[in-house]
mmCIF file of C-alpha atoms and ligand atoms in Angstrom:
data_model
loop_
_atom_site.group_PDB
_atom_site.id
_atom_site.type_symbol
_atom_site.label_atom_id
_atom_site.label_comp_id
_atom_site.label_asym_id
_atom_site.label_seq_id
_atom_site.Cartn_x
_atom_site.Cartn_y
_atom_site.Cartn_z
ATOM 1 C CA UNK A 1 41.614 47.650 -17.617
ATOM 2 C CA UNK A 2 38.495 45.560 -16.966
ATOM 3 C CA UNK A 3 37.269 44.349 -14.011
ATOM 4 C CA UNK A 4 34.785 41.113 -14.557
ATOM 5 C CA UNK A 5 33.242 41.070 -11.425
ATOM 6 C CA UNK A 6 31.251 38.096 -10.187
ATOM 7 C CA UNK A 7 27.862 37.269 -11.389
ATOM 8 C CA UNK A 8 26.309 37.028 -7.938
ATOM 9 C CA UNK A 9 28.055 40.356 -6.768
ATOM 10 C CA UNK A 10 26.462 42.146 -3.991
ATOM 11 C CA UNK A 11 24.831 45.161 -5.094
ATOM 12 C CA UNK A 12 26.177 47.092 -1.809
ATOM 13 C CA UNK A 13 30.022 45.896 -2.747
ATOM 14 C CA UNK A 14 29.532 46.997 -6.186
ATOM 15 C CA UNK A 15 28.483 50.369 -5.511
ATOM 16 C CA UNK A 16 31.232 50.707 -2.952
ATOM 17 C CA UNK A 17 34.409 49.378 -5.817
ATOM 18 C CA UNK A 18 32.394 52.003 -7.898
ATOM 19 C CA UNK A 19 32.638 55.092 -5.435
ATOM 20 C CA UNK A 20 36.095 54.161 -4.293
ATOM 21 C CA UNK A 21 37.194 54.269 -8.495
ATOM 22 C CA UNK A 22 35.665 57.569 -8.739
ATOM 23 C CA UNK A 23 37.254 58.802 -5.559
ATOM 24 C CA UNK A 24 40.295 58.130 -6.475
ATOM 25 C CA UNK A 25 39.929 60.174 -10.289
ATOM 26 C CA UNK A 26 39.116 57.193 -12.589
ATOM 27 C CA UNK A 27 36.396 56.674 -14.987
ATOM 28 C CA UNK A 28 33.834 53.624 -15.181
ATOM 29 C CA UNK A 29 31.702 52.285 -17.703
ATOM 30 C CA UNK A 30 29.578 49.612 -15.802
ATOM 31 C CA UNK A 31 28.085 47.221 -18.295
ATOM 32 C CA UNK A 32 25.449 44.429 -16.599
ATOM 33 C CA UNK A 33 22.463 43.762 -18.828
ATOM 34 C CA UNK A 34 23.819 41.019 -20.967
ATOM 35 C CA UNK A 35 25.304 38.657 -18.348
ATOM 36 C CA UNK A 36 28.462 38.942 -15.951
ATOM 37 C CA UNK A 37 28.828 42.781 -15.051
ATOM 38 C CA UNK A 38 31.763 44.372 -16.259
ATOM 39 C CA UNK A 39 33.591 47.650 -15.563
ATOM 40 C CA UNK A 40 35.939 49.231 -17.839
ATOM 41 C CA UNK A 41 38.687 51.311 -16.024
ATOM 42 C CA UNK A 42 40.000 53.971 -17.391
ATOM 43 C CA UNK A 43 41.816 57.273 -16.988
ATOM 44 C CA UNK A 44 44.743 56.977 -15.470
ATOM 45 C CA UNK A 45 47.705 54.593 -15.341
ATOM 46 C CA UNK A 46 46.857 51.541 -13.732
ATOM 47 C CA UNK A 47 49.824 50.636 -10.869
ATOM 48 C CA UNK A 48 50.805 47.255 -9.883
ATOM 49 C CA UNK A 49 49.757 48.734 -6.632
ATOM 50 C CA UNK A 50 46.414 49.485 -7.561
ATOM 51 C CA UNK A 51 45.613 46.603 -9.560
ATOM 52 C CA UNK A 52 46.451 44.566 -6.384
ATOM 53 C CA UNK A 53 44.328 46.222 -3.878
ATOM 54 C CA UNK A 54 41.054 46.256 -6.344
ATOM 55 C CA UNK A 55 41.907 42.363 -6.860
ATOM 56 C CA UNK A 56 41.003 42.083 -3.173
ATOM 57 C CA UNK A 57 37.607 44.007 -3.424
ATOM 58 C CA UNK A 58 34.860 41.076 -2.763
ATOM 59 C CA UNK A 59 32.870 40.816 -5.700
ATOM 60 C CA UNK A 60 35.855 41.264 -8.070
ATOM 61 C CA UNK A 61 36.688 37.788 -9.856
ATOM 62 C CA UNK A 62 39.145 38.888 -11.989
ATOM 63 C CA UNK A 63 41.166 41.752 -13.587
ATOM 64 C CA UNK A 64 41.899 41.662 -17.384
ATOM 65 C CA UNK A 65 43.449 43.755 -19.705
ATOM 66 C CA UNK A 66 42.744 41.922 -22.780
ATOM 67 C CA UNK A 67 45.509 42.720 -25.508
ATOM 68 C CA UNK A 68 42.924 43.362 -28.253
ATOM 69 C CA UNK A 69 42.268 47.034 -29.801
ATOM 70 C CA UNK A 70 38.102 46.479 -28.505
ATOM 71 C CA UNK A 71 38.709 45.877 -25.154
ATOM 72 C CA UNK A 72 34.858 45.861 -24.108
ATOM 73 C CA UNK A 73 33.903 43.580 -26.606
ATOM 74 C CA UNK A 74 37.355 41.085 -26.606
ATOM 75 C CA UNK A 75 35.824 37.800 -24.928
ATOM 76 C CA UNK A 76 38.354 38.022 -21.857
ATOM 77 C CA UNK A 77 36.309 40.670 -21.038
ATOM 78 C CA UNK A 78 33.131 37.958 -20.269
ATOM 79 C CA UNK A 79 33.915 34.567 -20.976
ATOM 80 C CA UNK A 80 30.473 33.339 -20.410
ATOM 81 C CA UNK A 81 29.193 35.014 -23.136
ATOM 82 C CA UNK A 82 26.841 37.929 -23.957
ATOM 83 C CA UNK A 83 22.890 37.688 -23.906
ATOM 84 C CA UNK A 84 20.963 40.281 -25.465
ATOM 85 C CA UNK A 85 17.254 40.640 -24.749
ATOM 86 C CA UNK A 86 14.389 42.083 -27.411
ATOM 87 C CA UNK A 87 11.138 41.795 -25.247
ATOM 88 C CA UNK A 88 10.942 38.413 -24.396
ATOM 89 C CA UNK A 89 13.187 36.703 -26.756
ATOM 90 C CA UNK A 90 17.022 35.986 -25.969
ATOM 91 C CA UNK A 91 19.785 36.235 -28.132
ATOM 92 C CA UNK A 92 22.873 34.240 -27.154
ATOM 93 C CA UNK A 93 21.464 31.411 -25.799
ATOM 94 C CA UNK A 94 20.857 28.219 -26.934
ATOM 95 C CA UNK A 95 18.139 28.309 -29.014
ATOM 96 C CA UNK A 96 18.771 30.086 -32.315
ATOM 97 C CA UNK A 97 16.644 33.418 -32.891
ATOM 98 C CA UNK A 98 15.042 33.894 -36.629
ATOM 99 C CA UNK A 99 14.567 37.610 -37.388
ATOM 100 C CA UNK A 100 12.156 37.825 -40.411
ATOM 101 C CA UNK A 101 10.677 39.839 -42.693
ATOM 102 C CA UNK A 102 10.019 42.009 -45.680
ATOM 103 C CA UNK A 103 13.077 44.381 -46.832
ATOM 104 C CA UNK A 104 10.972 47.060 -47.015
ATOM 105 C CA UNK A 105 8.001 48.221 -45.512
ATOM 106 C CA UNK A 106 5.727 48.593 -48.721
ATOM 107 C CA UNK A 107 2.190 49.061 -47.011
ATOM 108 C CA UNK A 108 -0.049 47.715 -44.566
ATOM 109 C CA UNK A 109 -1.123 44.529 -46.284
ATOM 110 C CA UNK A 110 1.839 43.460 -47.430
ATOM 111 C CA UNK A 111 3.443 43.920 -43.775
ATOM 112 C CA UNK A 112 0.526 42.345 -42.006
ATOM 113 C CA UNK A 113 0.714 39.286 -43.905
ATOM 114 C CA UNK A 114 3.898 38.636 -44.221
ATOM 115 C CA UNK A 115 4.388 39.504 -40.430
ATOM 116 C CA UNK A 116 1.434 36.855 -39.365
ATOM 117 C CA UNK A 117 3.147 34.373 -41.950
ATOM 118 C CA UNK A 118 6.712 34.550 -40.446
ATOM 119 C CA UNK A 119 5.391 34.308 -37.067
ATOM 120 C CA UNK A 120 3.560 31.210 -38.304
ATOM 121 C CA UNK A 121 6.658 29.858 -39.912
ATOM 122 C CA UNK A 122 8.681 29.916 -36.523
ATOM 123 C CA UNK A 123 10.430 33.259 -36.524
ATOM 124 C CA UNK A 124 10.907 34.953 -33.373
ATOM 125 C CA UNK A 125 11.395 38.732 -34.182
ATOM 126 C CA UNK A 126 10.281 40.787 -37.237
ATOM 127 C CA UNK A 127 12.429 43.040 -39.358
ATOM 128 C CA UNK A 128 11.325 45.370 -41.769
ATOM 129 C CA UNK A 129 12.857 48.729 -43.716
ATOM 130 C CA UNK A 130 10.942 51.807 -42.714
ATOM 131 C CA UNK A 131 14.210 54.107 -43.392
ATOM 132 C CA UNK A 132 16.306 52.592 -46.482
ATOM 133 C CA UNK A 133 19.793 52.919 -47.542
ATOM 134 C CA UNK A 134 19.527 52.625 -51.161
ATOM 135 C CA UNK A 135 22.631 53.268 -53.493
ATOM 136 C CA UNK A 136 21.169 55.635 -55.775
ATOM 137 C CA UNK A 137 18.824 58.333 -54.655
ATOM 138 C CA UNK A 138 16.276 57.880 -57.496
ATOM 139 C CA UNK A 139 15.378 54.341 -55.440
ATOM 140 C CA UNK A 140 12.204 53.916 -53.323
ATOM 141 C CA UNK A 141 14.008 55.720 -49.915
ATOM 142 C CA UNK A 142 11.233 53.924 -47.632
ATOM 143 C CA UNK A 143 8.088 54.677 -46.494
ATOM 144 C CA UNK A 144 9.130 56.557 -42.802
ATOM 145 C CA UNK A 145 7.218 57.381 -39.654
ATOM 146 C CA UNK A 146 4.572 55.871 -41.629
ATOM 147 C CA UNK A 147 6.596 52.887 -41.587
ATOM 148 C CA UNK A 148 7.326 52.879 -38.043
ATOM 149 C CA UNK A 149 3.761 53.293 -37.301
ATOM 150 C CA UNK A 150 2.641 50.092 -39.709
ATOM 151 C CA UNK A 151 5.545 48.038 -37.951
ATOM 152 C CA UNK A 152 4.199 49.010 -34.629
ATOM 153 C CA UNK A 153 0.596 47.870 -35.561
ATOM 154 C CA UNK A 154 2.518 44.645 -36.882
ATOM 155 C CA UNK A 155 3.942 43.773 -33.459
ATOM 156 C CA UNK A 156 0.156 44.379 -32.161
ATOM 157 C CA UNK A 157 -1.255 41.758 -33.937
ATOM 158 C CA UNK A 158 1.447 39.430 -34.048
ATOM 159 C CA UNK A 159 3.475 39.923 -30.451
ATOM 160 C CA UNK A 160 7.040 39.845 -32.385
ATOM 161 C CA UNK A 161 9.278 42.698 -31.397
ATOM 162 C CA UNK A 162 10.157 44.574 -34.382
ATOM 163 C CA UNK A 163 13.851 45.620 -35.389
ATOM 164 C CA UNK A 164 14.193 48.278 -37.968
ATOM 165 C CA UNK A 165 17.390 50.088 -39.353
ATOM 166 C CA UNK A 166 18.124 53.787 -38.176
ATOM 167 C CA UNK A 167 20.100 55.811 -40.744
ATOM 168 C CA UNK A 168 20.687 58.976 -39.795
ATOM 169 C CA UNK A 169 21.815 60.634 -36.138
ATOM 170 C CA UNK A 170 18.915 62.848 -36.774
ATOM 171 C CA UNK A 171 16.555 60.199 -37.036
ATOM 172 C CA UNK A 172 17.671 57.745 -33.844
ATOM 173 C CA UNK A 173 15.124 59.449 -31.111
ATOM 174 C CA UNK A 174 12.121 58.739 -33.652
ATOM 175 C CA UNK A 175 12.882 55.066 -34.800
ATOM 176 C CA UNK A 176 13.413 54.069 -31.168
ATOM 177 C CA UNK A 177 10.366 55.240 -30.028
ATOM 178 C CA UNK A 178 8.952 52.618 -32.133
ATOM 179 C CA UNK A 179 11.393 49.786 -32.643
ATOM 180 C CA UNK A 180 12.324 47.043 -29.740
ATOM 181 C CA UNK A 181 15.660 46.506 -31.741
ATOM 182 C CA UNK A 182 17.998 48.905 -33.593
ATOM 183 C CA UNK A 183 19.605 48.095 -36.680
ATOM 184 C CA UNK A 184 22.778 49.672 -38.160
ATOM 185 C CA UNK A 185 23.205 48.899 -41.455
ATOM 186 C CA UNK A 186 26.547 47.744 -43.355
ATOM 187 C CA UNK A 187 26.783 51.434 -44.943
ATOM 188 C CA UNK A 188 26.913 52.860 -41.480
ATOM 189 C CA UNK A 189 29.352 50.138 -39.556
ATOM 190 C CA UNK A 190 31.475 52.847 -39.446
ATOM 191 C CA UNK A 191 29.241 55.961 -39.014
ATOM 192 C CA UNK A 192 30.716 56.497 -35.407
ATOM 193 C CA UNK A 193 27.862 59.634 -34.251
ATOM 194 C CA UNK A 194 25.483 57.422 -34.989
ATOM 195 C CA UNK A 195 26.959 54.125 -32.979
ATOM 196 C CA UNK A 196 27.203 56.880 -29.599
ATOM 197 C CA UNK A 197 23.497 58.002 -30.432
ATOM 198 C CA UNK A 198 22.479 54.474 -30.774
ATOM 199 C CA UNK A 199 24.395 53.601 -27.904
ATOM 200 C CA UNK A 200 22.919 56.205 -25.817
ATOM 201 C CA UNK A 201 19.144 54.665 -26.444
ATOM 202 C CA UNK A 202 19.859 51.539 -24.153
ATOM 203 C CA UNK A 203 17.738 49.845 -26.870
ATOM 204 C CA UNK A 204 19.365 46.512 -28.328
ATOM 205 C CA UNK A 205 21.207 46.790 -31.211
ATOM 206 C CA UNK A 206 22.190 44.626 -34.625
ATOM 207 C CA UNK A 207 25.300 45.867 -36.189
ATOM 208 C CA UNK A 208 25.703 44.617 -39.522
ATOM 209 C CA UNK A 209 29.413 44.375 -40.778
ATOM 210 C CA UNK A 210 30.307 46.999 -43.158
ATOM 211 C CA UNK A 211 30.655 44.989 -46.507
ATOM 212 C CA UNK A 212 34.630 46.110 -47.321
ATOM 213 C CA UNK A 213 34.993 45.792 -43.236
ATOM 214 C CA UNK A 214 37.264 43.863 -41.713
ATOM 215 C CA UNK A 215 36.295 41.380 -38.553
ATOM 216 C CA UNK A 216 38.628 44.470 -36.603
ATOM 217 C CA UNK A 217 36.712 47.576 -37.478
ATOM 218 C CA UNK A 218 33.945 45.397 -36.936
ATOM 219 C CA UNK A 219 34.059 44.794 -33.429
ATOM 220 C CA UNK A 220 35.838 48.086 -32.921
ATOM 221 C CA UNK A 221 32.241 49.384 -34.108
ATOM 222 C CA UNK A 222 30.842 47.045 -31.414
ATOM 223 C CA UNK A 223 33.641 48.712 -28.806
ATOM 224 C CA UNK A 224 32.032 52.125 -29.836
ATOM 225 C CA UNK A 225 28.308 50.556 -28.306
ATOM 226 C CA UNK A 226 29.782 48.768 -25.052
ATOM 227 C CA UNK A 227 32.080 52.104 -24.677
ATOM 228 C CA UNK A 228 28.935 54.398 -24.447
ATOM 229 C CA UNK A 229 27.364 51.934 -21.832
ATOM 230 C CA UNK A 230 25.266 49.577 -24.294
ATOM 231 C CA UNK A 231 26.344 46.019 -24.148
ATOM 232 C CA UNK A 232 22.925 44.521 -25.771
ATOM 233 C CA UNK A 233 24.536 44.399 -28.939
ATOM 234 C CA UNK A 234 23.741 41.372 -31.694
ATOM 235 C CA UNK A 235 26.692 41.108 -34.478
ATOM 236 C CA UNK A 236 25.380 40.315 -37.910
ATOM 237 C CA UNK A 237 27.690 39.020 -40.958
ATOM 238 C CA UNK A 238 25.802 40.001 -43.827
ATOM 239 C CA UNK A 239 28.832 39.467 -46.840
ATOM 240 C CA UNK A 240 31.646 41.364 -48.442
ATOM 241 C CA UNK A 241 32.648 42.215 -51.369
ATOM 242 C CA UNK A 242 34.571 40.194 -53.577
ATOM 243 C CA UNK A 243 35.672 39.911 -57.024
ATOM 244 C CA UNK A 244 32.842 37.185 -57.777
ATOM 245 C CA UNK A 245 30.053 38.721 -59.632
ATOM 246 C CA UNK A 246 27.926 35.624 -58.998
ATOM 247 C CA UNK A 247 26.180 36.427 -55.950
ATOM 248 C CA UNK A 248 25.952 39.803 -54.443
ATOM 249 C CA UNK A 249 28.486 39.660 -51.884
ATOM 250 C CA UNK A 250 30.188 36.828 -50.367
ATOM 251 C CA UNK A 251 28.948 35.415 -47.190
ATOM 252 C CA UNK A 252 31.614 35.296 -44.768
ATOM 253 C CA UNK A 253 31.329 32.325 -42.606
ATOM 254 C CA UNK A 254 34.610 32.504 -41.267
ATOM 255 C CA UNK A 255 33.909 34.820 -39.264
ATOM 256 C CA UNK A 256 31.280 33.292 -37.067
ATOM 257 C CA UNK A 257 33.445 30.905 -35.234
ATOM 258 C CA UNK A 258 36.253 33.676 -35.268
ATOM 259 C CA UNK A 259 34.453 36.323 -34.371
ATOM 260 C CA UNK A 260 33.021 33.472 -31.018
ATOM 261 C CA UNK A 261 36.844 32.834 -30.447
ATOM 262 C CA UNK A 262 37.346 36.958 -30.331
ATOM 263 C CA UNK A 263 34.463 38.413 -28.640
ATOM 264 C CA UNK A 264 31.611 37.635 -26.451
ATOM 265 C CA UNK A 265 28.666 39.598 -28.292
ATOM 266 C CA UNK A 266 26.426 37.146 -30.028
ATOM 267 C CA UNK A 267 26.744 36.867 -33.843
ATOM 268 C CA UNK A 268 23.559 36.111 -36.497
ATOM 269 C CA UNK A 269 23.927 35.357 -40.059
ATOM 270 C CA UNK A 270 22.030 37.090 -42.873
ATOM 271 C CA UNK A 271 22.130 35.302 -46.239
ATOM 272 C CA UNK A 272 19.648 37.057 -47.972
ATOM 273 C CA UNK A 273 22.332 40.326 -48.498
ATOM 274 C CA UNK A 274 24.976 37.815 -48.260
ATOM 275 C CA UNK A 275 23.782 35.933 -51.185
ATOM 276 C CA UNK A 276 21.312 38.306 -53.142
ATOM 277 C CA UNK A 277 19.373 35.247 -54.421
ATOM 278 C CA UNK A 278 16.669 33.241 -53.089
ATOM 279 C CA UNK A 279 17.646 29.982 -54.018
ATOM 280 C CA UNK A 280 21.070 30.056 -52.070
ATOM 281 C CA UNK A 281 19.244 31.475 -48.514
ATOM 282 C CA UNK A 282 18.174 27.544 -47.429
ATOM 283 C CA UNK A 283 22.042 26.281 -47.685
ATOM 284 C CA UNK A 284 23.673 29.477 -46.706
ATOM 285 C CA UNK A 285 21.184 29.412 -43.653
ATOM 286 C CA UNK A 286 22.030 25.604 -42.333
ATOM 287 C CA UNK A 287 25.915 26.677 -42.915
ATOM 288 C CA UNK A 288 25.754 29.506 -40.592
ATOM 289 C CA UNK A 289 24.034 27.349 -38.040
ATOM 290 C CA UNK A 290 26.615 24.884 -38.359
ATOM 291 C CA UNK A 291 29.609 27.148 -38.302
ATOM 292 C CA UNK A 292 28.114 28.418 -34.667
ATOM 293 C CA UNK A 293 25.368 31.475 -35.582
ATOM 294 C CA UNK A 294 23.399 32.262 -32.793
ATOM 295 C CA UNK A 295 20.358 33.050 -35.251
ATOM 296 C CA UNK A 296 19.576 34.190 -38.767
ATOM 297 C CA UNK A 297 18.120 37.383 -40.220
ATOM 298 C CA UNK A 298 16.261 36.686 -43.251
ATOM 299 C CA UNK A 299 13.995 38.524 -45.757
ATOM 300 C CA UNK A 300 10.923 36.971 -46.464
ATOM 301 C CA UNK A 301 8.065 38.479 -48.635
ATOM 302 C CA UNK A 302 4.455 36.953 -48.994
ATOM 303 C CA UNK A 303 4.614 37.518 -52.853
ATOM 304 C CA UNK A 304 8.981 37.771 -53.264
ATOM 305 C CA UNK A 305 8.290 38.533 -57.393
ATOM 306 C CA UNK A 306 6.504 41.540 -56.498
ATOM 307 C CA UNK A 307 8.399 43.064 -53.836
ATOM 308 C CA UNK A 308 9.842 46.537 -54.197
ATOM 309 C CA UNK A 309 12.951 46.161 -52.864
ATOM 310 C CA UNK A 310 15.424 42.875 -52.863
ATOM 311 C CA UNK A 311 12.914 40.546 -53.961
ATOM 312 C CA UNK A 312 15.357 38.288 -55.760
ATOM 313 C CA UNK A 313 17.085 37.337 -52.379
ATOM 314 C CA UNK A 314 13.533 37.090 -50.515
ATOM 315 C CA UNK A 315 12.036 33.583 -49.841
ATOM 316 C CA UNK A 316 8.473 32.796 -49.377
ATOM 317 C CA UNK A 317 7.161 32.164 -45.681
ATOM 318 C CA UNK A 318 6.621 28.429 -46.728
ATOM 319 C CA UNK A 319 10.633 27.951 -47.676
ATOM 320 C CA UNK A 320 11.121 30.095 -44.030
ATOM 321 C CA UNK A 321 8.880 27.116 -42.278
ATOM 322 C CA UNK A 322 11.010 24.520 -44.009
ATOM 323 C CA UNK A 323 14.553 26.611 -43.055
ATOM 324 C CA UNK A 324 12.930 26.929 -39.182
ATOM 325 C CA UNK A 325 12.074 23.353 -39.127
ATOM 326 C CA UNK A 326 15.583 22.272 -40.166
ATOM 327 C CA UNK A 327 17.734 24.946 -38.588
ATOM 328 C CA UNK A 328 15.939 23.375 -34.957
ATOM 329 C CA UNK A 329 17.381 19.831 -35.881
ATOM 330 C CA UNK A 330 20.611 21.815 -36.497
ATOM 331 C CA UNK A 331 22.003 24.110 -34.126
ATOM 332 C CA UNK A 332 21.844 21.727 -31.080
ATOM 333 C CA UNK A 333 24.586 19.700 -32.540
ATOM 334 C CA UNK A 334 25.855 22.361 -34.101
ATOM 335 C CA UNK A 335 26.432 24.170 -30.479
ATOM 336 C CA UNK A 336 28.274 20.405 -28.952
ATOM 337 C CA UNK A 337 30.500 21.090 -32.300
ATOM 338 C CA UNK A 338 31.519 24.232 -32.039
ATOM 339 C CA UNK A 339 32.370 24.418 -27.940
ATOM 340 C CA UNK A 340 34.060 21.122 -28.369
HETATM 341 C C1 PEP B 401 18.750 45.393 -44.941
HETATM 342 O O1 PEP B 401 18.842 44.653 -43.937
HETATM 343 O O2 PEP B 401 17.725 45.495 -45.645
HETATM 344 C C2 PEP B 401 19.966 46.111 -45.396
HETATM 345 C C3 PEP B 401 19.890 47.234 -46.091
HETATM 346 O O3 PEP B 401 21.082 45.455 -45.059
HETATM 347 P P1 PEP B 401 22.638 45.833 -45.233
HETATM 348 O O4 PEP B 401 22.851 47.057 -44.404
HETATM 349 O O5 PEP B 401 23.328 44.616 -44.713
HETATM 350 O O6 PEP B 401 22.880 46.069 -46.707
HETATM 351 MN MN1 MN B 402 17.338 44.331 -48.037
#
């Protein structure tokens, strides 16, 4: 059961529906950051009786029990919508967010640049590889801490908060020491010690979709965040597989407006995985604005030819000015469209 309480709750009747739930045996997870708190209700059955007397709790709006498997994340659960904040930039709002940057983390002045170039092209939040999942183990595996370090220096000169990817339980207390924004990757949708660690930071988090996932297990991974207390989560379609052998995966745009009819979490595009070739990222981009994305992750390289990882699907900063530029013009009719 959920309770959606109202937005302007009192603090005092909150904490009061919260001790009277624990005195009477039930557990809570309370989840506020992103908007409308919300309390999920569980361990034990859930009378008629009981239902009715929390119903009359001031503060309480409504009680839902949405009929979706990810209860947390179904949009019953906050109608308003979801908001996720990385410093001072917010996701779910109106304006769409750009997350830039290299795949990779190659070295300093190759992350420098191409951090002060995708700040200069309109990009609101930089991404770069420090840890990489690579298919075969013979492939440059990233360069680290070292990484991390480099990305922090980035942010220094630039002001963008950085989001990096996190592989690897082991590895979660390190990367958020340095990153303002976790990323799981697609190969780790599903790597459920990982989504509790991650979970466990507080820290806002990007969940790609795993690319033979379905939009289910997707936002059953999401559940698996808001369960362990962390609703600043950021959905990000990033393709599937598919028998075409033409691009790298295929982009799903259906499931940006489905997954906004499903769930309340905020959902970005990325079309440089979802494509795997440069020349297809400018379209792709505009489509996902159109179809409803609340932003874009892109990967951008100062010299794209010479990067060391996924430089066929990287753009140049000047083709991320021109995507910025039109993706502005965009998205506020896209937004009338899509909540007509
Ligand atoms: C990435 O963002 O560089 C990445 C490895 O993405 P994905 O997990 O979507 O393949
Ligand atoms: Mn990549």
């Amino acid at each position: 059961m959920i309770l959606r309480l109202r937005p302007d709750v009192d603090p005092h009747d909150q904490q009061a529906l919260l001790d009277d739930l624990h005195r009477w045996g039930f557990t809570v997870t309370t989840l506020l950051r992103g908007g409308q708190p919300i309390l999920a209700v569980n361990g034990q059955e859930i009378t008629a009786g009981i239902a009715a007397e929390l119903a009359r709790y001031p503060g309480v709006e409504a009680i839902v029990t949405p009929s979706e498997p990810y209860r947390l994340a179904a949009l019953a659960s906050r109608p308003r919508g979801t908001t996720v904040r990385v410093g001072d930039v917010v996701v779910g709002g109106h304006e769409p967010v750009i997350i830039a940057g290299p795949c990779t983390v190659e070295n300093r002045e190759q992350l420098l640049r191409t951090a002060e170039a995708v700040r200069d092209a309109g990009a609101s939040l930089l991404r770069g590889g420090a840890f990489k999942p690579r298919t075969s183990p013979y492939s440059f595996q990233g360069l680290g801490e070292r990484g991390l370090e480099l990305l922090a220096e980035a942010r220094e000169q630039t002001g963008l908060p950085i989001v990096t990817e996190v592989l690897d339980t082991e590895q979660v207390d390190l990367v958020a020491q340095y990153a303002d924004m976790l990323q799981i990757g697609s190969r780790n949708m599903m790597n459920f010690a990982l989504l509790r660690k991650v979970a466990a930071t507080g820290k806002p988090v990007l969940l790609k979709r795993g690319f033979a996932a379905t939009i289910e297990e997707w936002l059953l991974a999401a559940e698996y965040l808001l369960a362990g207390g962390n609703d600043q989560v950021v959905l990000c379609e990033r393709g599937v597989r598919s028998f075409e052998p033409a691009t790298r995966f295929m982009l799903d745009l259906n499931a940006v407006p489905l997954v906004r009819q499903l769930s309340h979490l905020p959902v970005i595009v990325d079309p440089s995985h979802g494509t795997g070739r440069r020349e297809l990222v400018p379209p792709l981009s505009l489509a996902a604005i159109a179809a409803g994305a609340h932003g874009l992750l892109v990967e951008v390289h100062v010299e794209p030819d010479a990067a060391l990882v996924d430089g066929r699907q990287s753009i140049d900063p000047a083709t991320l000015a021109s995507i910025v530029r039109r993706v502005r013009v965009l998205s506020e009719l896209a937004e009338e469209l899509v909540t007509a």
